[in-house]
CSV table of C-alpha atoms in Angstrom, one decimal:
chain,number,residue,atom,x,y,z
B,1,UNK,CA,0.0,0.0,0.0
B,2,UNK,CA,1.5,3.4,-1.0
B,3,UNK,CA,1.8,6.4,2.0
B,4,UNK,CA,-0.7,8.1,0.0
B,5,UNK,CA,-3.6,5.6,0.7
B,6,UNK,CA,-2.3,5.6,4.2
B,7,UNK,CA,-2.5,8.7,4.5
B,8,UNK,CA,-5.9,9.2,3.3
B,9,UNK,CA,-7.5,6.4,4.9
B,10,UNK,CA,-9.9,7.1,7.5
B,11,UNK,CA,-8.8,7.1,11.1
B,12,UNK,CA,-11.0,4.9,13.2
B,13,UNK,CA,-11.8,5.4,16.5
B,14,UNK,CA,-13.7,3.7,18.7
B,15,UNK,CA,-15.5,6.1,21.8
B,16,UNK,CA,-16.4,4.2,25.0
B,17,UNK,CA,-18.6,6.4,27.2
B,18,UNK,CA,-20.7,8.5,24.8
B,19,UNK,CA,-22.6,10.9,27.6
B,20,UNK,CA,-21.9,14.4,27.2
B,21,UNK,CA,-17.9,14.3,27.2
B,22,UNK,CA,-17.8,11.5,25.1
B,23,UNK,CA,-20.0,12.8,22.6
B,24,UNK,CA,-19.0,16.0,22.0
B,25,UNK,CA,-14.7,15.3,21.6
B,26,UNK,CA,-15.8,12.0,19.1
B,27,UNK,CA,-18.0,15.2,17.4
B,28,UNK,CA,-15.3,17.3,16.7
B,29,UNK,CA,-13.3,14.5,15.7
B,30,UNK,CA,-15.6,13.3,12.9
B,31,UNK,CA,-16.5,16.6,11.5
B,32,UNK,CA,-13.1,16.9,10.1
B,33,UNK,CA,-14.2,14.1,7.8
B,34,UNK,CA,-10.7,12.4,8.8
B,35,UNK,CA,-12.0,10.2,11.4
B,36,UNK,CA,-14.6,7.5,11.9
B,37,UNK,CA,-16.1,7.3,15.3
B,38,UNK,CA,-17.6,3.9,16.8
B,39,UNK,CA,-19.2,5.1,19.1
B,40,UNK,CA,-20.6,2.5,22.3
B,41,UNK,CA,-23.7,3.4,23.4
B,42,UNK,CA,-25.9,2.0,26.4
B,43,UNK,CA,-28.7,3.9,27.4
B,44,UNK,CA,-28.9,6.0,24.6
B,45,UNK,CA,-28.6,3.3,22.0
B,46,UNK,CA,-32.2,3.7,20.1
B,47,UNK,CA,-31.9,7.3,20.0
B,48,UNK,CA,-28.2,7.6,18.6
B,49,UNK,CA,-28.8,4.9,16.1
B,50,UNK,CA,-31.6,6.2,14.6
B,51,UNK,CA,-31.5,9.9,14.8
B,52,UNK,CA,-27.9,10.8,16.1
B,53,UNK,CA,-26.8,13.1,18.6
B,54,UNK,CA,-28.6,16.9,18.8
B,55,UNK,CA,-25.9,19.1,20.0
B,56,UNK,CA,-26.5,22.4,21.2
B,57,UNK,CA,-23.5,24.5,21.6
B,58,UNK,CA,-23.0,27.7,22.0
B,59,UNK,CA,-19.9,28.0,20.7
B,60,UNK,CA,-19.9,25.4,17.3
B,61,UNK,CA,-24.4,26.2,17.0
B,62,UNK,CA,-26.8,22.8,17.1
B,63,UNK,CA,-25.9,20.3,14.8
B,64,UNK,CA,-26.8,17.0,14.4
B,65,UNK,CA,-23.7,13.9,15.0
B,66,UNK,CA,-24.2,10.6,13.9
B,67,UNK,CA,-21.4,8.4,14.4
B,68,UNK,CA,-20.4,6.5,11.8
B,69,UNK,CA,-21.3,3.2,13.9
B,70,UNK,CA,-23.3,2.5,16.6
B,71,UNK,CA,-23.1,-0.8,18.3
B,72,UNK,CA,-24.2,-1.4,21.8
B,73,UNK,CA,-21.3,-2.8,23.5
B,74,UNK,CA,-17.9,-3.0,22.7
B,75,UNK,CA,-17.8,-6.6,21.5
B,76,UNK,CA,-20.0,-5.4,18.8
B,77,UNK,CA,-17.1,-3.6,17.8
B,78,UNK,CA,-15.5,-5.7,15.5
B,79,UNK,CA,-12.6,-3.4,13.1
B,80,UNK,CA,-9.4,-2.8,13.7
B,81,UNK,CA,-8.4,1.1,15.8
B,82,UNK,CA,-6.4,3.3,15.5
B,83,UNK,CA,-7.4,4.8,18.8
B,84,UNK,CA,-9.8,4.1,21.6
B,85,UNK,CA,-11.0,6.3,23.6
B,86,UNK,CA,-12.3,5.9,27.2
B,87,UNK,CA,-14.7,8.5,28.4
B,88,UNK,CA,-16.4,6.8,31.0
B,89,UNK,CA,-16.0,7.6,34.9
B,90,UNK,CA,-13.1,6.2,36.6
B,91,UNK,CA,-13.7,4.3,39.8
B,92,UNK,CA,-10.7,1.7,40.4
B,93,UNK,CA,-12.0,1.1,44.0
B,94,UNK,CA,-15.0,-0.7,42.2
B,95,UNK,CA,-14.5,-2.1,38.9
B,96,UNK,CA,-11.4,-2.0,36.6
B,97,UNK,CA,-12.2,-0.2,33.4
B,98,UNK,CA,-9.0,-1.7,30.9
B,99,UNK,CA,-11.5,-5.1,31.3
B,100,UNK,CA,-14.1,-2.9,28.9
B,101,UNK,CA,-12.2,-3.1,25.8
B,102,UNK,CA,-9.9,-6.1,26.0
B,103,UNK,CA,-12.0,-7.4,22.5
B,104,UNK,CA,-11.6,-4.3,20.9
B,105,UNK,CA,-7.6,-4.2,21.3
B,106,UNK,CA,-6.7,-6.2,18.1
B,107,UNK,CA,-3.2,-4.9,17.3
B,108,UNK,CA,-0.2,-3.2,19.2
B,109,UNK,CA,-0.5,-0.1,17.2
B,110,UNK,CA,-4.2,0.9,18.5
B,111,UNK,CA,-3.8,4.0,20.8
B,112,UNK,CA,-5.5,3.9,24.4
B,113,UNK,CA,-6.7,7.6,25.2
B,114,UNK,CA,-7.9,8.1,28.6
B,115,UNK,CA,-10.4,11.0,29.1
B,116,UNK,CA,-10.5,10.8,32.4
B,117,UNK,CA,-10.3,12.4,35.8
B,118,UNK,CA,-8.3,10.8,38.9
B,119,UNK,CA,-4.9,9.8,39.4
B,120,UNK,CA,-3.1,6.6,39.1
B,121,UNK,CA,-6.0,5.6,36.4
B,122,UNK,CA,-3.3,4.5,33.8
B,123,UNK,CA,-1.9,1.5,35.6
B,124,UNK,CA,-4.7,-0.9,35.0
B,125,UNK,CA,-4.2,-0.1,31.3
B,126,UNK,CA,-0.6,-0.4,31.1
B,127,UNK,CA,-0.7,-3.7,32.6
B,128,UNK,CA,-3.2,-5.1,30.3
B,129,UNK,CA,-1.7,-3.6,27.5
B,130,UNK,CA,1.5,-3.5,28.0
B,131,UNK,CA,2.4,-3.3,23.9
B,132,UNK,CA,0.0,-0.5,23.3
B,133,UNK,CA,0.8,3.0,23.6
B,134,UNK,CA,-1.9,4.4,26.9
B,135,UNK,CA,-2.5,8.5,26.6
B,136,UNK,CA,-3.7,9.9,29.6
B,137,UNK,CA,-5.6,12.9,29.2
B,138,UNK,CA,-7.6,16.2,31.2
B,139,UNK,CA,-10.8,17.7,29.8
B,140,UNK,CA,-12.1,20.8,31.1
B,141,UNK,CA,-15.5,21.0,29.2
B,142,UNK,CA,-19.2,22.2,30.3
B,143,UNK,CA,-21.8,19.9,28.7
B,144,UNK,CA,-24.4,17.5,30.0
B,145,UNK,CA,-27.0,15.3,28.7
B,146,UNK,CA,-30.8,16.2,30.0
B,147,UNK,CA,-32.1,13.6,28.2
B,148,UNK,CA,-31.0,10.3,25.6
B,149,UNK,CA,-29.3,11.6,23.1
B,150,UNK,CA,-29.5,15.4,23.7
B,151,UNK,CA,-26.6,17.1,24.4
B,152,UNK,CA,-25.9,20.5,25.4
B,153,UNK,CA,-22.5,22.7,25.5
B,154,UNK,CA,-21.6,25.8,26.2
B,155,UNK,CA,-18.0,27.6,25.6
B,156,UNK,CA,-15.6,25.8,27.0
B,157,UNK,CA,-14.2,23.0,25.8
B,158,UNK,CA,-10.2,21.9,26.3
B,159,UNK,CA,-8.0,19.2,26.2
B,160,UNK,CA,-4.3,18.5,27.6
B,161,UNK,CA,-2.7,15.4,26.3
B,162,UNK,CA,0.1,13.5,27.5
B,163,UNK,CA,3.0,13.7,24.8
B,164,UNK,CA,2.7,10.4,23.0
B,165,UNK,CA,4.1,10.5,18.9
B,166,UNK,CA,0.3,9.3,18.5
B,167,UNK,CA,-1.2,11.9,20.5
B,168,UNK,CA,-0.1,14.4,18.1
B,169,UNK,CA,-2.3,13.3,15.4
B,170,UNK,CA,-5.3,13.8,17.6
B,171,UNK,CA,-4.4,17.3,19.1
B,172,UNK,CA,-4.0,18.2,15.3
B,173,UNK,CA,-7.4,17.1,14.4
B,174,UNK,CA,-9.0,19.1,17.3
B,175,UNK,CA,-7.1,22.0,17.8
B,176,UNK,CA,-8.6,22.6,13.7
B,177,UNK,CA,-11.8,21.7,14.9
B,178,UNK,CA,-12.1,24.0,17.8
B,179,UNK,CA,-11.1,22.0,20.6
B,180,UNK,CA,-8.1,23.4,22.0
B,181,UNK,CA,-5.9,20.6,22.5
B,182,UNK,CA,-2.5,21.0,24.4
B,183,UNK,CA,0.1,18.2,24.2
B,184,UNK,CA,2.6,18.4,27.3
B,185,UNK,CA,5.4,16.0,29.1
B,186,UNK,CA,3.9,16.7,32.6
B,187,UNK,CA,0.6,15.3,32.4
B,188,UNK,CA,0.4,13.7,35.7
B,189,UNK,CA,1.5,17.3,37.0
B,190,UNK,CA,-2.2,18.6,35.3
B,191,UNK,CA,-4.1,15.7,36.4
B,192,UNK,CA,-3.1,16.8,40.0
B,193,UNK,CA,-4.4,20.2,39.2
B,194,UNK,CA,-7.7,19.3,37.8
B,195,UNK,CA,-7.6,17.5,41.3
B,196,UNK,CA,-7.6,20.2,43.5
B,197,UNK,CA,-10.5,21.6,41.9
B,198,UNK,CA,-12.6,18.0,42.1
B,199,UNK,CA,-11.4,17.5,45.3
B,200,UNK,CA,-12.4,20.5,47.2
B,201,UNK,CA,-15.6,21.3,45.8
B,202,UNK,CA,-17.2,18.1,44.6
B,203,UNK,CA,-16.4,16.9,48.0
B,204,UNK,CA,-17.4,19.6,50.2
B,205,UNK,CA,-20.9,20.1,48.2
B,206,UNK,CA,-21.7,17.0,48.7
B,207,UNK,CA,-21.0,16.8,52.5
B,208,UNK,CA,-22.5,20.3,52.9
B,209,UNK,CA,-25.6,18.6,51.5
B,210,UNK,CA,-25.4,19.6,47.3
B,211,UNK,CA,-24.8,23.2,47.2
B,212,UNK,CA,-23.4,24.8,44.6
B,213,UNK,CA,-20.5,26.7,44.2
B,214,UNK,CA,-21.8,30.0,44.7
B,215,UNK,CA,-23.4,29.2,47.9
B,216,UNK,CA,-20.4,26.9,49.1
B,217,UNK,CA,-18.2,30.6,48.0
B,218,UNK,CA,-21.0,32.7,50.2
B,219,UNK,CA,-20.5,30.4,53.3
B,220,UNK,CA,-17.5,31.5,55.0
B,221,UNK,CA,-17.2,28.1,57.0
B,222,UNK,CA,-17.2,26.8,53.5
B,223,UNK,CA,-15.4,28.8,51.7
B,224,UNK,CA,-12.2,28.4,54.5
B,225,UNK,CA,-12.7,24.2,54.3
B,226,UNK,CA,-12.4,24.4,50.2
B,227,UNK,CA,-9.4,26.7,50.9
B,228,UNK,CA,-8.1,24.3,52.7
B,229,UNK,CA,-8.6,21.5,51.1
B,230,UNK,CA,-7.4,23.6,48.0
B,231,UNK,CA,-4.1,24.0,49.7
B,232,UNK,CA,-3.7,20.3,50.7
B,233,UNK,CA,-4.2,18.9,47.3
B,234,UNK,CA,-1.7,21.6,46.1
B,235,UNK,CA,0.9,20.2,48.5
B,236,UNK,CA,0.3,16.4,47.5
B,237,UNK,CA,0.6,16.9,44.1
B,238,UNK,CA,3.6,19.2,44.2
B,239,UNK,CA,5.0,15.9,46.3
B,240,UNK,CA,4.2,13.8,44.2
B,241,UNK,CA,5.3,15.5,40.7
B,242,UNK,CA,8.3,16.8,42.7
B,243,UNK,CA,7.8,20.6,41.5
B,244,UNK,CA,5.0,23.4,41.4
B,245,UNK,CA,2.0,22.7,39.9
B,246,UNK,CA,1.1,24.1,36.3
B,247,UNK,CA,-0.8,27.3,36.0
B,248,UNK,CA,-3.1,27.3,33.9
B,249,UNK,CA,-5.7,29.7,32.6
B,250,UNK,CA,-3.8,32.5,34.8
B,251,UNK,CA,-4.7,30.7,38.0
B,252,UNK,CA,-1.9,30.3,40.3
B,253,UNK,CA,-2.8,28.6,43.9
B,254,UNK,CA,-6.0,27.8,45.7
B,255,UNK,CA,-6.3,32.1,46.6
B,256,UNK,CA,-6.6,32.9,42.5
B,257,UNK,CA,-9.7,30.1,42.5
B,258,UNK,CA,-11.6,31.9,44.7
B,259,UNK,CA,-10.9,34.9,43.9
């Protein structure tokens, strides 16, 4: 086969997890007309594969996605990928996520990118996959899913990748789709950040029984506990990366978060 029909082949990719993440990253991917998206879905199954995803942005406008292939579990997924990407919620302390696609791995050179939040969550992959390159990656995005197949977006949508040679091929794709898309060395370093964030406030709403963050940032009680627990995370992940955490956006420390 010559590079040119390598080149212009389609790149498949596979999307575990199509709620709102999911759905709007494999999105931007396949309306570059580069990429084919398989896209696994569960509870949404009969609306996606008849009708496709209504996405309501406000920064790309509603448009309707329809994956190039639906199937309702991943052993219904049956080609060979170029990548894979895991969208779904990371919980090691109750289930082991690599298990989801062990069918779907079919050759060394399928890329395993992890859109998830937590720390640690690449082990489990590494040491199923040992051949395949694993890209660990943060998403800062606002988007849910009110209903199957419905999914709505707003204006912020990023992406830091772990520097992998296959990530770059990605990060080109959605950095010319609108998605900006930052490879870096010091990945583990952001996933720490996006931590103190999670941390602090999805914790301490949830034992101050579900407020949200403008009434946790009106409580002073609660405002000093998210400071604090702002300022411990800080300190564990500077341990652990053995430097200062990243700043990113302009925000420096748990003081510029609630500013």
């Amino acid at each position: 086969m010559s590079s040119d029909s390598v080149s212009s082949s389609p790149i498949k990719v596979l999307v575990v997890g199509t709620g709102a993440l999911g759905s709007v990253y494999a999105w931007r991917l396949q309306a570059s007309e580069q990429v084919e998206i398989t896209a696994v879905c569960r509870s949404n199954y009969d609306i996606v594969s008849t009708k496709g995803f209504e996405i309501q942005s406000k920064l790309f406008g509603t448009h309707t996605f329809k994956p190039t292939k639906v199937v309702r579990t991943v052993d219904e997924a049956t080609e060979t990928y170029d990548y894979i990407l895991i969208c779904t919620k990371a919980l090691p302390n109750l289930s082991d996520n690599s298990s989801l696609i062990t069918s779907a791995v079919r050759s060394p050179d399928t890329a395993i990118v992890l859109i998830q939040n937590g720390i640690g969550i690449e082990d489990p992959f590494v040491a199923r996959f040992p051949s395949n390159p694993v890209i660990s990656v943060v998403a800062y995005i606002d988007a849910s899913q009110p209903e199957n197949g419905l999914i709505e977006h707003g204006t912020n949508i990023k992406l830091i990748m772990g520097a992998h040679p296959a990530s770059d091929r990605l990060a080109q794709i959605w950095n010319t789709m609108g998605v900006q898309c930052i490879v870096t060395d010091k990945i583990q370093a952001f996933r720490w950040l996006k931590l103190v964030w999670n941390a602090s406030f999805n914790t301490i709403s949830v034992v101050s029984g579900g407020n949200d963050t403008r009434k946790m940032l009106e409580d002073a009680a609660c405002r000093k506990l998210i400071r604090d627990v702002m300022g411990e995370v800080y300190r564990l992940g500077e341990a652990a990366v053995g430097e200062k955490l990243p700043v990113l956006m302009g925000i420096e420390g748990p003081d510029m978060y609630l500013a």
